[in-house]
Coordinates of C-alpha atoms in Angstrom, one line a residue:
Chain A
G1 CA 89.0 37.7 89.3
A2 CA 85.7 37.1 87.5
G3 CA 83.7 40.1 86.5
V4 CA 79.9 40.7 86.7
S5 CA 78.1 37.9 84.8
Q6 CA 74.5 37.9 83.6
S7 CA 72.3 35.1 82.4
P8 CA 70.7 34.5 80.0
R9 CA 72.6 36.6 77.5
Y10 CA 69.6 36.6 75.2
K11 CA 65.9 36.0 76.0
V12 CA 63.0 35.9 73.7
A13 CA 59.5 36.0 75.3
K14 CA 56.0 36.1 74.0
R15 CA 54.0 39.0 75.1
G16 CA 52.4 38.2 78.4
Q17 CA 55.1 35.8 79.6
D18 CA 57.0 36.3 82.8
V19 CA 60.8 36.4 82.6
A20 CA 63.6 36.3 85.2
L21 CA 67.0 37.8 84.6
R22 CA 70.0 36.9 86.8
C23 CA 73.0 38.9 87.8
D24 CA 76.1 37.5 89.6
P25 CA 78.1 40.5 90.9
I26 CA 81.7 40.6 91.7
S27 CA 82.3 38.7 94.9
G28 CA 82.2 41.0 97.9
H29 CA 80.6 44.0 96.2
V30 CA 78.1 45.7 98.4
S31 CA 76.2 47.7 95.9
L32 CA 74.2 46.3 92.9
F33 CA 72.4 48.3 90.3
W34 CA 70.1 47.4 87.5
Y35 CA 69.8 49.5 84.3
Q36 CA 67.6 49.3 81.2
Q37 CA 69.1 50.2 77.9
A38 CA 66.7 50.7 75.0
L39 CA 67.9 50.4 71.4
G40 CA 70.0 53.5 70.5
Q41 CA 69.8 54.9 74.0
G42 CA 72.0 55.2 77.1
P43 CA 71.3 53.0 80.1
E44 CA 68.6 54.2 82.5
F45 CA 68.6 53.4 86.2
L46 CA 66.0 50.9 87.5
T47 CA 66.9 50.0 91.0
Y48 CA 69.7 49.8 93.6
F49 CA 70.6 47.3 96.3
Q50 CA 72.9 47.7 99.3
N51 CA 73.6 44.1 100.3
E52 CA 70.2 42.5 100.5
A53 CA 68.3 45.8 101.0
Q54 CA 66.6 47.4 98.0
L55 CA 67.1 51.1 98.9
D56 CA 66.0 52.7 95.7
K57 CA 63.5 51.4 93.2
S58 CA 62.4 54.7 91.8
G59 CA 63.4 53.8 88.2
L60 CA 61.3 50.7 87.9
P61 CA 58.8 51.6 85.1
S62 CA 55.8 49.7 86.4
D63 CA 54.7 47.3 89.1
R64 CA 55.3 44.5 86.6
F65 CA 59.0 44.9 87.4
F66 CA 60.4 43.3 90.5
A67 CA 63.9 42.8 91.7
E68 CA 65.4 40.9 94.6
R69 CA 68.8 40.1 96.2
P70 CA 67.9 37.9 99.1
E71 CA 71.3 36.9 100.3
G72 CA 73.2 40.1 99.3
S73 CA 75.0 38.6 96.3
V74 CA 73.1 37.2 93.3
S75 CA 70.2 39.4 92.1
T76 CA 67.2 38.6 90.0
L77 CA 65.1 41.1 88.0
K78 CA 61.7 39.7 87.2
I79 CA 59.3 41.1 84.7
Q80 CA 55.7 39.9 84.8
R81 CA 53.3 39.9 81.8
T82 CA 56.0 41.2 79.4
Q83 CA 55.0 43.9 76.9
Q84 CA 56.8 44.8 73.7
E85 CA 58.0 48.0 75.2
D86 CA 60.0 45.9 77.7
S87 CA 62.3 44.9 74.9
A88 CA 65.8 46.2 75.8
V89 CA 69.1 45.2 77.2
Y90 CA 69.1 44.9 80.9
L91 CA 72.5 45.7 82.5
C92 CA 73.6 44.9 86.0
A93 CA 76.5 46.7 87.7
S94 CA 78.2 46.2 91.0
S95 CA 80.4 48.4 93.1
P96 CA 82.5 47.7 96.2
A97 CA 81.4 50.8 98.0
R98 CA 78.1 51.6 99.6
G99 CA 76.0 53.8 97.3
G100 CA 78.2 53.2 94.3
Y101 CA 80.6 55.9 95.3
N102 CA 83.3 54.1 93.5
E103 CA 83.3 52.8 89.9
Q104 CA 80.4 50.6 88.9
F105 CA 81.5 47.4 87.1
F106 CA 79.0 46.4 84.4
G107 CA 78.0 42.9 83.2
P108 CA 77.5 42.1 79.5
G109 CA 73.7 42.5 79.8
T110 CA 70.7 40.4 78.9
R111 CA 69.0 41.3 75.6
L112 CA 65.3 40.8 76.0
T113 CA 63.1 40.7 73.0
V114 CA 59.3 40.5 73.5
L115 CA 57.3 39.4 70.5
Chain B
A1 CA 67.6 66.5 88.3
Q2 CA 70.7 65.9 86.4
S3 CA 71.0 65.3 82.6
V4 CA 73.7 64.6 80.0
T5 CA 73.8 65.7 76.4
Q6 CA 76.2 64.1 73.9
L7 CA 76.4 66.2 70.8
G8 CA 76.6 63.9 67.7
S9 CA 75.2 60.5 67.8
H10 CA 77.7 59.4 65.2
V11 CA 81.3 60.6 64.7
S12 CA 83.8 59.4 62.1
V13 CA 87.5 60.1 62.1
S14 CA 90.4 58.8 60.1
E15 CA 92.9 56.5 61.7
G16 CA 95.6 58.7 63.3
A17 CA 93.3 61.8 63.6
L18 CA 92.2 63.5 66.7
V19 CA 89.1 62.1 68.5
L20 CA 86.8 64.6 70.1
L21 CA 83.5 63.4 71.7
R22 CA 81.4 66.1 73.3
C23 CA 79.5 65.9 76.5
N24 CA 77.6 68.6 78.4
Y25 CA 75.8 68.0 81.7
S26 CA 73.4 69.8 83.9
S27 CA 73.5 69.3 87.7
S28 CA 72.5 71.4 90.6
V29 CA 75.2 70.0 92.8
P30 CA 78.9 69.1 92.0
P31 CA 78.8 66.0 89.9
Y32 CA 81.0 63.0 89.4
L33 CA 81.5 62.6 85.7
F34 CA 82.4 59.4 83.7
W35 CA 83.1 58.2 80.2
Y36 CA 82.3 54.6 79.4
V37 CA 83.0 52.6 76.2
Q38 CA 80.7 49.8 75.0
Y39 CA 81.9 47.3 72.4
P40 CA 79.2 45.2 70.6
N41 CA 77.5 42.7 72.8
Q42 CA 79.6 43.7 75.8
G43 CA 79.0 45.6 78.9
L44 CA 80.2 49.1 79.7
Q45 CA 83.9 49.6 80.5
L46 CA 85.1 52.6 82.4
L47 CA 87.5 54.8 80.4
L48 CA 87.9 57.6 83.0
K49 CA 86.2 59.5 85.8
Y50 CA 86.3 62.9 87.4
T51 CA 85.3 63.2 91.1
T52 CA 87.3 66.0 92.7
G53 CA 90.7 67.5 92.2
A54 CA 92.6 67.9 88.9
T55 CA 90.2 68.8 86.2
L56 CA 92.2 67.1 83.4
V57 CA 91.7 63.4 83.8
K58 CA 93.6 60.7 82.0
G59 CA 92.1 57.3 81.3
I60 CA 92.8 54.0 79.6
N61 CA 93.8 53.5 76.0
G62 CA 95.2 57.1 75.7
F63 CA 91.9 58.9 76.3
E64 CA 91.6 62.0 78.5
A65 CA 88.8 64.4 79.4
E66 CA 88.7 67.9 81.0
F67 CA 86.1 69.0 83.4
K68 CA 85.1 72.6 82.7
K69 CA 82.7 73.8 85.3
S70 CA 82.1 77.2 83.6
E71 CA 81.1 75.4 80.4
T72 CA 79.4 72.4 82.1
S73 CA 81.4 70.2 79.8
F74 CA 83.4 67.0 80.0
H75 CA 84.6 66.4 76.5
L76 CA 86.6 63.2 75.7
T77 CA 89.7 63.4 73.5
K78 CA 92.4 61.2 72.1
P79 CA 95.3 62.6 70.0
S80 CA 95.4 59.7 67.5
A81 CA 92.6 57.3 66.7
H82 CA 93.2 53.6 66.3
M83 CA 90.9 51.2 64.5
S84 CA 90.3 49.4 67.8
D85 CA 88.7 52.6 69.2
A86 CA 85.6 52.0 67.1
A87 CA 82.8 51.6 69.6
E88 CA 80.0 53.4 71.3
Y89 CA 80.9 55.9 74.0
F90 CA 78.7 57.1 76.8
C91 CA 79.1 60.1 79.1
A92 CA 77.5 59.8 82.5
V93 CA 76.9 62.0 85.5
S94 CA 76.6 60.7 89.0
V95 CA 74.8 62.7 91.7
L96 CA 73.8 61.5 95.1
S97 CA 70.1 60.6 95.0
G98 CA 68.8 59.2 98.2
S99 CA 71.2 56.5 99.4
A100 CA 73.2 56.0 96.2
R101 CA 75.0 57.8 93.4
Q102 CA 72.9 56.9 90.4
L103 CA 74.5 57.2 87.0
T104 CA 72.6 59.2 84.4
F105 CA 73.8 58.5 80.9
G106 CA 73.8 60.4 77.7
S107 CA 72.4 58.7 74.6
G108 CA 75.8 57.7 73.3
T109 CA 78.1 58.5 70.5
Q110 CA 79.0 55.9 67.9
L111 CA 82.7 56.3 66.9
T112 CA 83.8 55.0 63.5
V113 CA 87.5 55.0 62.6
L114 CA 88.2 55.0 58.9
P115 CA 91.4 53.4 57.5

């Protein structure tokens, strides 16, 4: 079956613009995670959803970052008033188990460049 | 809090030589441990994982890793490198945090395979 997909794959934004990044998890996967991967670094946790509930948003770096998963499938990560330090690859991962106890399956990521 | 240290941001080996990528972790509770591989412009792919049980774990593409609690290590090995193994490798630790098992990643090791 299809894996995790993300769109757009690449996004260039001017500083101050709002952006929305989409994640389509594997069908039926309960858990969904967002990670931020800065250049030359490993991914860092941003937030976690179990179905439509956002159970952990402790990794979101500021209140400019907002994520939602209203119907428990597709998720959107929104960044308001983008800053240059937001430039990174944003990875989405889904897992069939609650809490990500099983393997997390990663999408290809969205590379965000803020000019 | 848990953390992961990958020794050597760049490792070069000759084709056919042993691959050894080092990973040390810190965790106050028994961790789950993972190795992921990332090819350019692609998402993370799971190579292998340790949760409980046998400490020597075999993964895909001939890779294996051994969990050594006394050394807090989870080094990745492959007896004979192939050109196709050239990629970035991430070690990760998963510890229950709130409602989910967040992944904490190391900063990655770029593996180059020389002909």
